[in-house]
Amino acid sequence: VQLVESGGGLVQAGGSLRLSCAASGSTFRFNAMAWYRQAQGKQRELVAALTNSDKITYADSVKGRFTMSRDNVKNTMYLEMNSLKPEDTAAYYCRLLLYGYDYWGQGIQVTVSS
């Protein structure tokens, strides 16, 4: 399974972006999906996670602004990001746990200007 992210870019503070992560194979029987981010010089952190029981958790820093979702038909997960702040600037990575395997996307840059 390969994961390919899209939708990143440069946006002004207060703006919105939607990240997509498309899987090359079926993700119907996934264990968990997640979005992470890594700012320059900082450790990678969890942004949002979705379990196979459809429970979603968010980092406190993005609650109320980011929404994670998935489309089983398209084998794609999404991260809708609203009210973006300069501190949201980072490389964003999607992650998929499937049949005991751990897959990561290549990462996509999100830059929020003040």
Tab-separated table of C-alpha atoms in Angstrom:
chain	number	residue	atom	x	y	z
A	1	VAL	CA	0.000	0.000	0.000
A	2	GLN	CA	1.288	3.425	-0.909
A	3	LEU	CA	-0.025	6.651	0.565
A	4	VAL	CA	0.083	9.853	-1.464
A	5	GLU	CA	-0.713	13.200	0.130
A	6	SER	CA	-1.969	16.270	-1.673
A	7	GLY	CA	-3.542	19.631	-0.928
A	8	GLY	CA	-0.758	21.397	0.925
A	9	GLY	CA	0.630	24.799	0.114
A	10	LEU	CA	0.908	28.365	1.273
A	11	VAL	CA	-2.037	30.095	2.922
A	12	GLN	CA	-2.551	33.243	4.948
A	13	ALA	CA	-3.417	33.073	8.626
A	14	GLY	CA	-7.123	32.489	9.066
A	15	GLY	CA	-7.362	30.579	5.820
A	16	SER	CA	-8.215	26.964	5.088
A	17	LEU	CA	-6.697	23.957	3.382
A	18	ARG	CA	-7.825	20.391	2.882
A	19	LEU	CA	-5.213	17.663	2.845
A	20	SER	CA	-5.915	14.351	1.148
A	21	CYS	CA	-4.143	11.036	1.561
A	22	ALA	CA	-4.966	8.474	-1.095
A	23	ALA	CA	-4.121	4.816	-0.560
A	24	SER	CA	-3.192	2.614	-3.490
A	25	GLY	CA	-5.144	-0.340	-2.128
A	26	SER	CA	-8.268	-1.034	-0.146
A	27	THR	CA	-8.287	0.399	3.350
A	28	PHE	CA	-11.668	-0.963	4.328
A	29	ARG	CA	-10.286	-3.195	7.085
A	30	PHE	CA	-7.922	-0.611	8.502
A	31	ASN	CA	-6.879	-0.583	12.152
A	32	ALA	CA	-6.255	3.123	12.469
A	33	MET	CA	-5.568	6.195	10.384
A	34	ALA	CA	-3.830	9.314	11.512
A	35	TRP	CA	-2.346	12.644	10.544
A	36	TYR	CA	0.942	13.838	12.009
A	37	ARG	CA	2.965	16.969	11.501
A	38	GLN	CA	6.544	17.977	12.013
A	39	ALA	CA	7.665	21.557	12.205
A	40	GLN	CA	11.247	22.395	11.411
A	41	GLY	CA	13.480	21.590	14.366
A	42	LYS	CA	10.695	19.903	16.296
A	43	GLN	CA	9.527	16.357	16.894
A	44	ARG	CA	6.749	14.820	14.865
A	45	GLU	CA	3.423	15.148	16.657
A	46	LEU	CA	0.026	13.552	16.316
A	47	VAL	CA	-2.617	15.868	14.897
A	48	ALA	CA	-5.636	13.586	14.564
A	49	ALA	CA	-6.363	9.875	14.700
A	50	LEU	CA	-9.276	7.734	13.567
A	51	THR	CA	-9.883	4.207	14.841
A	52	ASN	CA	-11.767	1.434	13.053
A	53	SER	CA	-14.698	2.124	15.368
A	54	ASP	CA	-14.826	5.645	13.888
A	55	LYS	CA	-13.609	7.322	17.036
A	56	ILE	CA	-11.609	10.445	16.233
A	57	THR	CA	-9.245	12.231	18.573
A	58	TYR	CA	-7.484	15.534	18.018
A	59	ALA	CA	-4.502	17.284	19.468
A	60	ASP	CA	-5.576	20.083	21.782
A	61	SER	CA	-3.859	22.602	19.537
A	62	VAL	CA	-6.170	21.829	16.598
A	63	LYS	CA	-9.469	20.982	18.295
A	64	GLY	CA	-12.337	22.932	16.834
A	65	ARG	CA	-10.290	23.942	13.774
A	66	PHE	CA	-9.291	20.662	12.099
A	67	THR	CA	-11.573	17.838	11.009
A	68	MET	CA	-10.443	14.371	9.982
A	69	SER	CA	-12.584	12.185	7.758
A	70	ARG	CA	-12.334	9.274	5.343
A	71	ASP	CA	-13.954	7.992	2.187
A	72	ASN	CA	-14.039	4.187	2.030
A	73	VAL	CA	-14.972	4.149	-1.639
A	74	LYS	CA	-12.039	6.332	-2.643
A	75	ASN	CA	-9.657	4.816	-0.056
A	76	THR	CA	-8.775	8.326	0.962
A	77	MET	CA	-8.465	10.136	4.264
A	78	TYR	CA	-8.789	13.891	4.646
A	79	LEU	CA	-7.768	16.617	7.014
A	80	GLU	CA	-9.829	19.763	6.750
A	81	MET	CA	-7.904	22.635	8.328
A	82	ASN	CA	-9.649	25.910	9.117
A	83	SER	CA	-8.616	29.077	10.933
A	84	LEU	CA	-5.010	28.251	10.215
A	85	LYS	CA	-2.306	29.849	12.317
A	86	PRO	CA	1.389	30.402	11.609
A	87	GLU	CA	2.164	27.769	14.243
A	88	ASP	CA	0.380	25.186	12.062
A	89	THR	CA	3.260	25.481	9.599
A	90	ALA	CA	4.801	22.029	9.224
A	91	ALA	CA	5.198	19.014	7.014
A	92	TYR	CA	2.070	16.902	7.365
A	93	TYR	CA	2.142	13.118	7.125
A	94	CYS	CA	-0.638	10.577	6.899
A	95	ARG	CA	-0.305	7.174	8.509
A	96	LEU	CA	-2.249	3.962	8.039
A	97	LEU	CA	-2.205	0.845	10.200
A	98	LEU	CA	-3.512	-2.049	8.154
A	99	TYR	CA	-3.246	-5.790	8.820
A	100	GLY	CA	-0.447	-5.122	11.298
A	101	TYR	CA	1.577	-3.072	8.819
A	102	ASP	CA	2.474	0.563	9.353
A	103	TYR	CA	2.373	2.826	6.282
A	104	TRP	CA	3.379	6.484	6.020
A	105	GLY	CA	2.912	9.074	3.329
A	106	GLN	CA	5.820	11.056	1.982
A	107	GLY	CA	4.746	14.254	3.692
A	108	ILE	CA	3.392	17.509	2.348
A	109	GLN	CA	4.271	21.042	3.343
A	110	VAL	CA	1.757	23.447	4.817
A	111	THR	CA	2.949	27.008	5.326
A	112	VAL	CA	0.789	29.607	7.054
A	113	SER	CA	1.888	33.209	6.676
A	114	SER	CA	1.049	35.879	9.239
